Coordinates of C-alpha atoms in Angstrom, one line a residue:
X1 CA 84.8 -67.6 48.3
X2 CA 86.0 -71.1 49.0
X3 CA 85.6 -74.0 46.6
X4 CA 82.9 -75.5 48.9
X5 CA 81.0 -72.2 48.9
X6 CA 81.2 -72.0 45.1
X7 CA 79.9 -75.5 44.8
X8 CA 77.0 -74.7 47.1
X9 CA 76.2 -71.3 45.6
X10 CA 73.3 -71.4 43.2
X11 CA 73.9 -69.5 40.0
X12 CA 71.2 -68.1 37.7
X13 CA 71.0 -66.2 34.3
X14 CA 67.8 -64.3 33.7
X15 CA 66.8 -62.7 30.5
X16 CA 63.8 -60.4 30.2
X17 CA 62.1 -60.0 26.9
X18 CA 60.6 -56.7 25.9
X19 CA 57.1 -58.1 26.5
X20 CA 57.9 -58.9 30.1
X21 CA 58.5 -62.7 29.6
X22 CA 61.4 -64.0 31.7
X23 CA 63.7 -66.8 30.6
X24 CA 65.7 -68.5 33.3
X25 CA 68.8 -70.6 33.1
X26 CA 69.9 -71.9 36.5
X27 CA 71.9 -74.4 38.3
X28 CA 69.1 -77.0 38.0
X29 CA 67.1 -76.0 34.9
X30 CA 67.5 -75.3 31.2
X31 CA 66.4 -72.1 29.4
X32 CA 62.6 -72.0 29.5
X33 CA 60.0 -69.3 29.5
X34 CA 59.3 -68.8 33.2
X35 CA 57.2 -66.0 34.6
X36 CA 55.7 -62.6 33.6
X37 CA 55.7 -59.8 36.1
X38 CA 52.6 -57.7 36.9
X39 CA 53.1 -54.1 37.9
X40 CA 50.5 -51.4 37.8
X41 CA 52.7 -48.6 36.6
X42 CA 49.8 -47.3 34.6
X43 CA 48.2 -46.4 37.9
X44 CA 50.8 -43.8 38.4
X45 CA 50.2 -42.3 35.0
X46 CA 46.5 -42.1 35.7
X47 CA 46.8 -40.6 39.1
X48 CA 49.3 -37.9 38.0
X49 CA 47.7 -37.4 34.5
X50 CA 51.1 -37.8 32.9
X51 CA 53.2 -40.5 31.3
X52 CA 56.1 -41.7 33.3
X53 CA 59.4 -40.0 32.3
X54 CA 61.9 -42.3 30.7
X55 CA 64.2 -42.3 33.8
X56 CA 61.3 -43.3 36.1
X57 CA 60.0 -45.9 33.7
X58 CA 63.4 -47.5 33.6
X59 CA 63.7 -47.4 37.4
X60 CA 60.4 -49.4 37.6
X61 CA 61.7 -51.9 35.1
X62 CA 64.9 -52.5 37.1
X63 CA 63.0 -52.8 40.4
X64 CA 60.5 -55.2 38.8
X65 CA 63.3 -57.3 37.4
X66 CA 65.0 -57.5 40.8
X67 CA 61.8 -58.5 42.5
X68 CA 61.1 -61.2 40.0
X69 CA 64.6 -62.5 40.0
X70 CA 64.6 -62.7 43.8
X71 CA 61.4 -64.7 43.8
X72 CA 62.2 -67.3 41.1
X73 CA 65.8 -68.1 42.1
X74 CA 65.9 -70.4 45.1
X75 CA 68.7 -70.0 47.5
X76 CA 69.0 -73.8 47.9
X77 CA 69.3 -76.3 45.1
X78 CA 66.8 -79.2 44.8
X79 CA 67.7 -81.8 47.4
X80 CA 70.2 -79.7 49.2
X81 CA 70.3 -79.8 53.0
X82 CA 68.6 -76.7 54.4
X83 CA 71.6 -76.1 56.7
X84 CA 74.2 -76.1 54.0
X85 CA 76.1 -72.9 53.2
X86 CA 73.7 -71.7 50.6
X87 CA 72.4 -68.3 51.4
X88 CA 74.3 -66.3 48.7
X89 CA 73.2 -66.6 45.1
X90 CA 74.9 -65.4 41.9
X91 CA 72.3 -63.7 39.8
X92 CA 72.9 -62.3 36.3
X93 CA 70.1 -60.2 34.8
X94 CA 69.8 -59.1 31.2
X95 CA 67.2 -56.4 30.9
X96 CA 66.1 -54.0 28.1
X97 CA 65.9 -50.3 29.1
X98 CA 65.1 -47.1 27.3
X99 CA 68.0 -44.9 28.5
X100 CA 70.7 -47.4 27.7
X101 CA 73.6 -45.0 28.3
X102 CA 72.5 -44.2 31.9
X103 CA 72.3 -47.9 32.9
X104 CA 75.4 -49.0 31.1
X105 CA 77.4 -46.4 33.1
X106 CA 80.0 -48.2 35.3
X107 CA 79.3 -46.0 38.3
X108 CA 75.5 -46.6 38.0
X109 CA 76.0 -50.3 37.9
X110 CA 78.3 -50.3 40.9
X111 CA 75.8 -48.4 43.0
X112 CA 73.1 -50.8 41.9
X113 CA 75.2 -53.9 42.8
X114 CA 76.2 -52.4 46.2
X115 CA 72.7 -51.6 47.3
X116 CA 71.3 -55.0 46.2
X117 CA 74.2 -56.8 48.0
X118 CA 73.3 -54.9 51.2
X119 CA 69.6 -55.9 51.0
X120 CA 70.1 -59.5 49.8
X121 CA 73.7 -60.6 50.4
X122 CA 73.6 -61.9 46.8
X123 CA 76.1 -61.3 44.0
X124 CA 74.3 -59.3 41.2
X125 CA 75.4 -58.6 37.7
X126 CA 73.5 -56.7 35.0
X127 CA 73.6 -56.4 31.3
X128 CA 71.4 -53.7 29.9
X129 CA 70.1 -53.7 26.3
X130 CA 68.4 -51.0 24.3
X131 CA 64.6 -51.1 24.4
X132 CA 63.0 -49.5 21.3
X133 CA 59.5 -49.1 19.8
X134 CA 57.7 -50.2 22.9
X135 CA 54.8 -48.2 24.3
X136 CA 55.8 -46.5 27.5
X137 CA 52.4 -46.7 29.3
X138 CA 48.7 -47.3 28.7
X139 CA 46.4 -44.6 27.5
X140 CA 45.8 -42.0 30.2
X141 CA 42.3 -41.2 31.4
X142 CA 41.3 -38.1 33.3
X143 CA 42.3 -38.1 36.9
X144 CA 39.8 -37.5 39.7
X145 CA 42.1 -35.1 41.5
X146 CA 45.3 -33.0 40.8
X147 CA 47.4 -34.9 43.4
X148 CA 50.5 -32.9 42.9
X149 CA 48.8 -29.7 44.0
X150 CA 47.4 -31.2 47.2
X151 CA 50.3 -32.9 48.9
X152 CA 53.5 -31.8 50.6
X153 CA 54.8 -35.2 51.8
X154 CA 55.1 -38.7 50.4
X155 CA 55.3 -41.9 52.4
X156 CA 55.1 -45.7 52.1
X157 CA 51.8 -47.1 53.4
X158 CA 51.7 -50.9 53.9
X159 CA 48.5 -51.1 56.0
X160 CA 50.6 -52.3 58.9
X161 CA 50.5 -50.8 62.4
X162 CA 53.7 -48.8 62.0
X163 CA 52.5 -47.1 58.8
X164 CA 49.1 -46.3 60.5
X165 CA 50.8 -44.9 63.7
X166 CA 53.5 -43.1 61.8
X167 CA 51.0 -41.3 59.6
X168 CA 48.9 -40.4 62.6
X169 CA 52.0 -38.8 64.2
X170 CA 52.8 -36.9 61.0
X171 CA 49.2 -35.6 60.9
X172 CA 49.7 -34.3 64.4
X173 CA 53.1 -32.8 63.8
X174 CA 52.2 -31.3 60.4
X175 CA 48.6 -30.1 60.9
X176 CA 48.3 -28.2 57.6
X177 CA 50.0 -30.6 55.1
X178 CA 48.7 -33.2 52.7
X179 CA 50.1 -36.7 52.3
X180 CA 50.7 -38.9 49.2
X181 CA 50.8 -42.6 50.1
X182 CA 52.4 -45.2 48.0
X183 CA 50.7 -48.5 48.8
X184 CA 52.2 -51.6 47.1
X185 CA 49.9 -54.5 47.2
X186 CA 50.7 -58.1 46.3
X187 CA 47.1 -59.4 46.8
X188 CA 43.6 -58.1 46.9
X189 CA 43.4 -58.7 50.6
X190 CA 46.4 -56.4 51.2
X191 CA 44.9 -53.6 49.0
X192 CA 41.6 -54.0 50.9
X193 CA 43.3 -53.3 54.2
X194 CA 45.2 -50.3 52.8
X195 CA 42.2 -48.8 51.1
X196 CA 40.0 -49.1 54.2
X197 CA 42.5 -47.6 56.5
X198 CA 43.4 -44.7 54.2
X199 CA 39.7 -43.9 53.6
X200 CA 38.9 -43.9 57.3
X201 CA 41.9 -41.7 58.0
X202 CA 40.8 -39.2 55.4
X203 CA 37.2 -39.2 56.6
X204 CA 37.9 -39.0 60.3
X205 CA 40.7 -36.4 60.3
X206 CA 39.4 -34.3 57.4
X207 CA 42.9 -34.2 56.0
X208 CA 44.4 -34.7 52.5
X209 CA 45.4 -38.3 52.5
X210 CA 45.8 -39.5 48.9
X211 CA 46.7 -43.2 48.4
X212 CA 48.2 -44.6 45.3
X213 CA 47.6 -48.4 45.1
X214 CA 50.0 -50.2 42.8
X215 CA 49.6 -54.0 42.3
X216 CA 52.9 -55.9 42.2
X217 CA 53.2 -59.6 41.6
X218 CA 53.4 -62.4 39.1
X219 CA 51.0 -62.4 36.1
X220 CA 51.9 -65.9 34.7
X221 CA 53.7 -68.6 36.6
X222 CA 56.0 -71.2 35.1
X223 CA 55.9 -74.9 36.0
X224 CA 56.3 -75.3 39.7
X225 CA 58.5 -78.3 39.2
X226 CA 61.1 -76.1 37.6
X227 CA 60.4 -72.8 39.4
X228 CA 60.0 -72.8 43.1
X229 CA 59.4 -69.4 44.7
X230 CA 62.1 -68.3 47.1
X231 CA 60.5 -67.4 50.4
X232 CA 63.1 -65.0 51.9
X233 CA 62.5 -62.3 49.3
X234 CA 65.0 -59.9 50.8
X235 CA 64.7 -57.5 47.8
X236 CA 61.2 -56.3 48.8
X237 CA 62.5 -53.3 50.7
X238 CA 64.5 -52.3 47.6
X239 CA 61.5 -52.7 45.3
X240 CA 59.0 -50.9 47.5
X241 CA 61.4 -48.0 48.1
X242 CA 62.1 -47.6 44.4
X243 CA 58.4 -47.6 43.6
X244 CA 57.7 -45.2 46.4
X245 CA 60.4 -42.9 45.1
X246 CA 58.8 -42.9 41.6
X247 CA 55.4 -42.0 43.2
X248 CA 57.0 -39.1 45.2
X249 CA 58.8 -37.8 42.2
X250 CA 55.7 -37.9 40.1
X251 CA 54.0 -35.9 42.8
X252 CA 56.8 -33.2 42.6
X253 CA 58.4 -34.3 45.8
X254 CA 62.1 -35.2 46.4
X255 CA 61.7 -37.2 49.7
X256 CA 59.9 -40.3 50.8
X257 CA 59.2 -41.1 54.5
X258 CA 59.1 -44.7 55.8
X259 CA 57.1 -45.0 59.0
X260 CA 59.1 -47.8 60.7
X261 CA 59.9 -47.7 64.4
X262 CA 63.6 -47.6 65.4
X263 CA 63.7 -51.1 66.9
X264 CA 62.2 -52.6 63.7
X265 CA 64.3 -50.5 61.3
X266 CA 67.7 -51.5 62.9
X267 CA 66.3 -55.0 63.4
X268 CA 69.0 -56.5 65.7
X269 CA 69.2 -60.3 65.8
X270 CA 67.1 -62.1 68.3
X271 CA 69.6 -64.8 68.8
X272 CA 73.3 -65.4 68.0
X273 CA 72.3 -67.8 65.4
X274 CA 71.0 -65.0 63.2
X275 CA 73.6 -63.4 61.0
X276 CA 73.6 -60.9 58.1
X277 CA 70.3 -60.7 56.2
X278 CA 68.8 -63.7 58.0
X279 CA 67.0 -60.7 59.4
X280 CA 65.5 -58.3 56.8
X281 CA 67.1 -54.9 56.1
X282 CA 64.0 -53.5 54.4
X283 CA 64.1 -50.3 56.3
X284 CA 67.6 -50.3 57.7
X285 CA 69.0 -46.8 58.0
X286 CA 72.1 -47.7 56.0
X287 CA 70.0 -49.4 53.3
X288 CA 68.0 -46.2 52.9
X289 CA 71.2 -44.2 52.7
X290 CA 72.3 -46.4 49.8
X291 CA 68.9 -46.2 48.2
X292 CA 69.0 -42.4 48.3
X293 CA 72.3 -42.4 46.4
X294 CA 71.0 -45.1 43.9
X295 CA 67.6 -43.3 43.1
X296 CA 69.4 -39.9 42.8
X297 CA 71.8 -41.4 40.2
X298 CA 69.1 -43.4 38.4
X299 CA 66.7 -40.5 38.0
X300 CA 69.1 -37.5 37.8
X301 CA 67.2 -35.8 40.6
X302 CA 68.4 -35.5 44.2
X303 CA 66.3 -37.8 46.3
X304 CA 66.2 -38.8 50.0
X305 CA 64.6 -41.5 52.0
X306 CA 63.6 -40.5 55.6
X307 CA 63.2 -42.5 58.8
X308 CA 61.4 -39.9 60.9
X309 CA 60.9 -42.3 63.8
X310 CA 64.4 -44.0 63.9
X311 CA 64.7 -43.4 67.7
X312 CA 61.1 -44.2 68.6
X313 CA 59.8 -47.5 69.8
X314 CA 56.6 -49.0 68.3
X315 CA 54.8 -48.5 71.6
X316 CA 55.7 -44.8 71.6
X317 CA 54.6 -44.4 68.0
X318 CA 51.2 -46.1 68.7
X319 CA 50.3 -43.4 71.2
X320 CA 49.6 -41.1 68.3
X321 CA 46.6 -43.3 67.3
X322 CA 45.1 -42.7 70.8
X323 CA 45.8 -38.9 70.6
X324 CA 43.8 -38.7 67.4
X325 CA 41.1 -40.9 68.9
X326 CA 41.5 -43.4 66.1
X327 CA 41.8 -46.5 68.3
X328 CA 39.2 -48.6 66.3
X329 CA 41.6 -48.5 63.3
X330 CA 44.2 -50.6 65.2
X331 CA 42.1 -53.7 64.7
X332 CA 41.9 -53.1 61.0
X333 CA 45.7 -52.9 60.5
X334 CA 47.8 -56.0 59.9
X335 CA 51.3 -57.0 61.0
X336 CA 51.6 -60.7 60.6
X337 CA 54.5 -62.2 58.6
X338 CA 52.1 -64.8 57.2
X339 CA 49.2 -62.5 56.4
X340 CA 46.6 -63.6 55.4
X341 CA 46.3 -66.8 57.5
X342 CA 43.3 -67.9 55.4
X343 CA 41.3 -68.7 58.5
X344 CA 37.9 -66.9 58.7
X345 CA 38.1 -64.1 61.2
X346 CA 41.7 -64.7 62.1
X347 CA 44.0 -63.0 59.5
X348 CA 47.1 -63.0 61.8
X349 CA 48.9 -65.8 63.5
X350 CA 49.7 -64.1 66.8
X351 CA 53.0 -66.0 67.2
X352 CA 55.5 -64.6 64.7
X353 CA 57.9 -61.9 65.8
X354 CA 55.9 -59.2 63.9
X355 CA 52.6 -60.2 65.7
X356 CA 54.4 -60.3 69.0
X357 CA 56.0 -56.9 68.6
X358 CA 52.6 -55.5 67.5
X359 CA 50.8 -56.8 70.6
X360 CA 53.6 -55.6 72.9
X361 CA 53.4 -52.1 71.3
X362 CA 49.6 -52.0 71.5
X363 CA 49.8 -52.9 75.2
X364 CA 52.5 -50.3 75.9
X365 CA 50.3 -47.6 74.2
X366 CA 47.2 -48.5 76.2
X367 CA 45.3 -49.6 73.1
X368 CA 44.5 -53.2 74.2
X369 CA 40.7 -52.5 74.1
X370 CA 41.0 -52.0 70.4
X371 CA 42.9 -55.2 69.7
X372 CA 40.5 -58.1 69.4
X373 CA 42.4 -61.3 70.6
X374 CA 39.9 -63.4 68.6
X375 CA 41.5 -62.1 65.4
X376 CA 44.7 -64.0 66.1
X377 CA 45.1 -67.7 65.6
X378 CA 46.8 -67.8 69.0
X379 CA 46.4 -65.2 71.7
X380 CA 49.7 -64.9 73.5
X381 CA 48.0 -63.4 76.5
X382 CA 45.9 -66.4 77.1
X383 CA 47.6 -69.4 75.4
X384 CA 51.1 -69.4 76.9
X385 CA 50.5 -72.4 79.2
X386 CA 48.9 -74.4 76.4
X387 CA 51.3 -73.9 73.5
X388 CA 54.0 -76.4 72.6
X389 CA 57.6 -75.2 73.1
X390 CA 58.2 -75.0 69.3
X391 CA 55.5 -72.4 68.9
X392 CA 57.0 -70.3 71.7
X393 CA 60.5 -70.0 70.2
X394 CA 59.8 -66.6 68.6
X395 CA 58.5 -65.3 71.9
X396 CA 61.4 -66.8 73.9
X397 CA 63.9 -65.4 71.3
X398 CA 62.5 -61.9 71.7
X399 CA 62.7 -62.1 75.5
X400 CA 66.3 -63.4 75.1
X401 CA 67.2 -60.3 73.1
X402 CA 65.5 -58.0 75.7
X403 CA 67.5 -59.7 78.4
X404 CA 70.8 -59.1 76.5
X405 CA 69.8 -55.4 75.8
X406 CA 68.9 -54.8 79.5
X407 CA 72.3 -56.3 80.6
X408 CA 74.2 -54.1 78.2
X409 CA 72.3 -50.9 79.2
X410 CA 72.8 -51.6 82.9
X411 CA 76.6 -51.9 82.5
X412 CA 79.0 -49.0 83.4
X413 CA 79.5 -48.2 79.7
X414 CA 76.2 -49.0 77.9
X415 CA 77.3 -48.0 74.4
X416 CA 80.4 -50.1 74.5
X417 CA 78.5 -53.1 75.8
X418 CA 75.8 -52.7 73.2
X419 CA 78.4 -52.5 70.4
X420 CA 80.1 -55.6 71.8
X421 CA 76.9 -57.5 71.6
X422 CA 75.7 -55.9 68.3
X423 CA 78.6 -54.5 66.3
X424 CA 76.2 -53.3 63.6
X425 CA 75.2 -50.4 66.0
X426 CA 78.7 -48.9 65.7
X427 CA 78.4 -48.9 61.9
X428 CA 75.0 -47.1 62.1
X429 CA 76.5 -44.6 64.5
X430 CA 79.5 -43.8 62.3
X431 CA 77.4 -43.4 59.2
X432 CA 74.6 -41.2 60.7
X433 CA 76.4 -39.0 63.2
X434 CA 77.2 -36.3 60.6
X435 CA 73.5 -35.9 59.8
X436 CA 72.2 -35.6 63.4
X437 CA 70.9 -32.4 64.9
X438 CA 72.9 -31.0 67.8
X439 CA 70.2 -32.0 70.3
X440 CA 71.6 -35.5 70.9
X441 CA 74.1 -38.0 69.6
X442 CA 73.2 -41.1 67.7
X443 CA 74.7 -43.2 70.5
X444 CA 72.6 -41.5 73.3
X445 CA 69.4 -41.7 71.3
X446 CA 69.9 -45.4 70.5
X447 CA 70.6 -46.2 74.2
X448 CA 67.5 -44.3 75.3
X449 CA 65.3 -46.1 72.7
X450 CA 66.4 -49.6 73.7
X451 CA 66.0 -48.7 77.4
X452 CA 62.4 -47.7 76.6
X453 CA 61.9 -50.8 74.6
X454 CA 63.1 -53.0 77.5
X455 CA 60.9 -51.1 79.9
X456 CA 57.9 -51.7 77.7
X457 CA 58.5 -55.5 77.7
X458 CA 58.8 -55.4 81.4
X459 CA 55.2 -54.1 81.7
X460 CA 53.9 -56.9 79.5
X461 CA 51.9 -59.4 81.6
X462 CA 52.5 -62.3 79.3
X463 CA 55.5 -64.6 80.2
X464 CA 56.4 -68.0 78.9
X465 CA 55.9 -71.0 81.2
X466 CA 59.0 -72.2 83.1
X467 CA 61.1 -74.7 81.2
X468 CA 64.4 -75.1 79.5
X469 CA 65.9 -71.6 78.9
X470 CA 66.4 -70.4 75.3
X471 CA 69.8 -71.1 73.9
X472 CA 71.0 -69.9 70.5
X473 CA 70.8 -73.5 69.2
X474 CA 67.1 -73.5 69.7
X475 CA 66.7 -71.1 66.8
X476 CA 68.3 -72.2 63.5
X477 CA 70.4 -70.0 61.3
X478 CA 67.4 -69.5 59.0
X479 CA 65.0 -68.3 61.7
X480 CA 63.3 -65.2 60.6
X481 CA 63.4 -65.9 56.9

């Protein structure tokens, strides 16, 4: 790291007290009581009629501390220019845990730092202290159902279109199995969506679909003048995966499925201005490999995260909804990066990349009749000629990426061309090839997926009005945060 980078890199020391209070000393603040974290780990004890084992309780504490640190430590110092070199932070966390020997182990801390660096591109350091004489969980009431005896698979369930379509496909592929869903919710609105979708899925398919809703967020906020929430929050994938793993292990399962389509999981940059984790790695296949190693070490139980639809486009995945005749559920799911929009009847913006990919996939799957355009602030199919150029940047950026993908796939050597444009694909191929079935190589399946993805965009009737073509400079380096 150069001297300039060191000067521009925010540095924070965070100390967690046994009662959950966080004290922060940062580049622009003194040591003050800051926030308290709210996590419904008691929900897991209630659902499974059992206290959390020490290893799982500590894992939740670590994940909670990471989530809170990521939120309260701004990437830019007050008054700093947004375009300065200020993405990476140095974050030191002091946290009490119950199994102090496990977390003080050098190999354990190295795995933790490595996985967090991949998710966030920050420098993390941890000091673990012994936590004694603290109740492990709240009193346990009788559960309504013996979850562990009814389910064979565990999965994340966000209430988004991917999680809905992925679960539908699993219900088709595994007609006799039950599903345990971990649903993290950061607001009542989010839980409302998750609860409604899971209830309707259970009622209409007559299958075992058991959701576990766990609230995650801030219970008490410090003064806003001193504590500005960081909006990028690149640790969310780490946190939700960790909580999902705890849920699966409490259910007697050693795997957790994440229903993300392949295009979204790999998440290639839309423009050349986006580098590193300017794009989230929440469900990146290499992140989940690292998470598998981390959770296995942290819990002492072999655990694996699965991406069952890594080589499937979102449009392909959504066809499972039609196959189960569950089209009306599409309009209940949410995909917007800014959900909720807090506009009556319009919970999604319609213009962020998540909304645009959602609508492209719904169109490709033939589900447009179940997607009410009035529920978006902007309907991309009717507003293109009326929107200012700034609002169309995400749409233009996506079409720019599709054009580059199509150019690479049409070349004499598609794989070499794709890797030249997107070197991260080579890394994915090298890491995953040993775990692939003999039916097809990673390279061939990725090429086929991106070809389908380009074909789906070609079918979309919406096109931006003529004007100045998109150039990388149109989208700043922080686009997508």
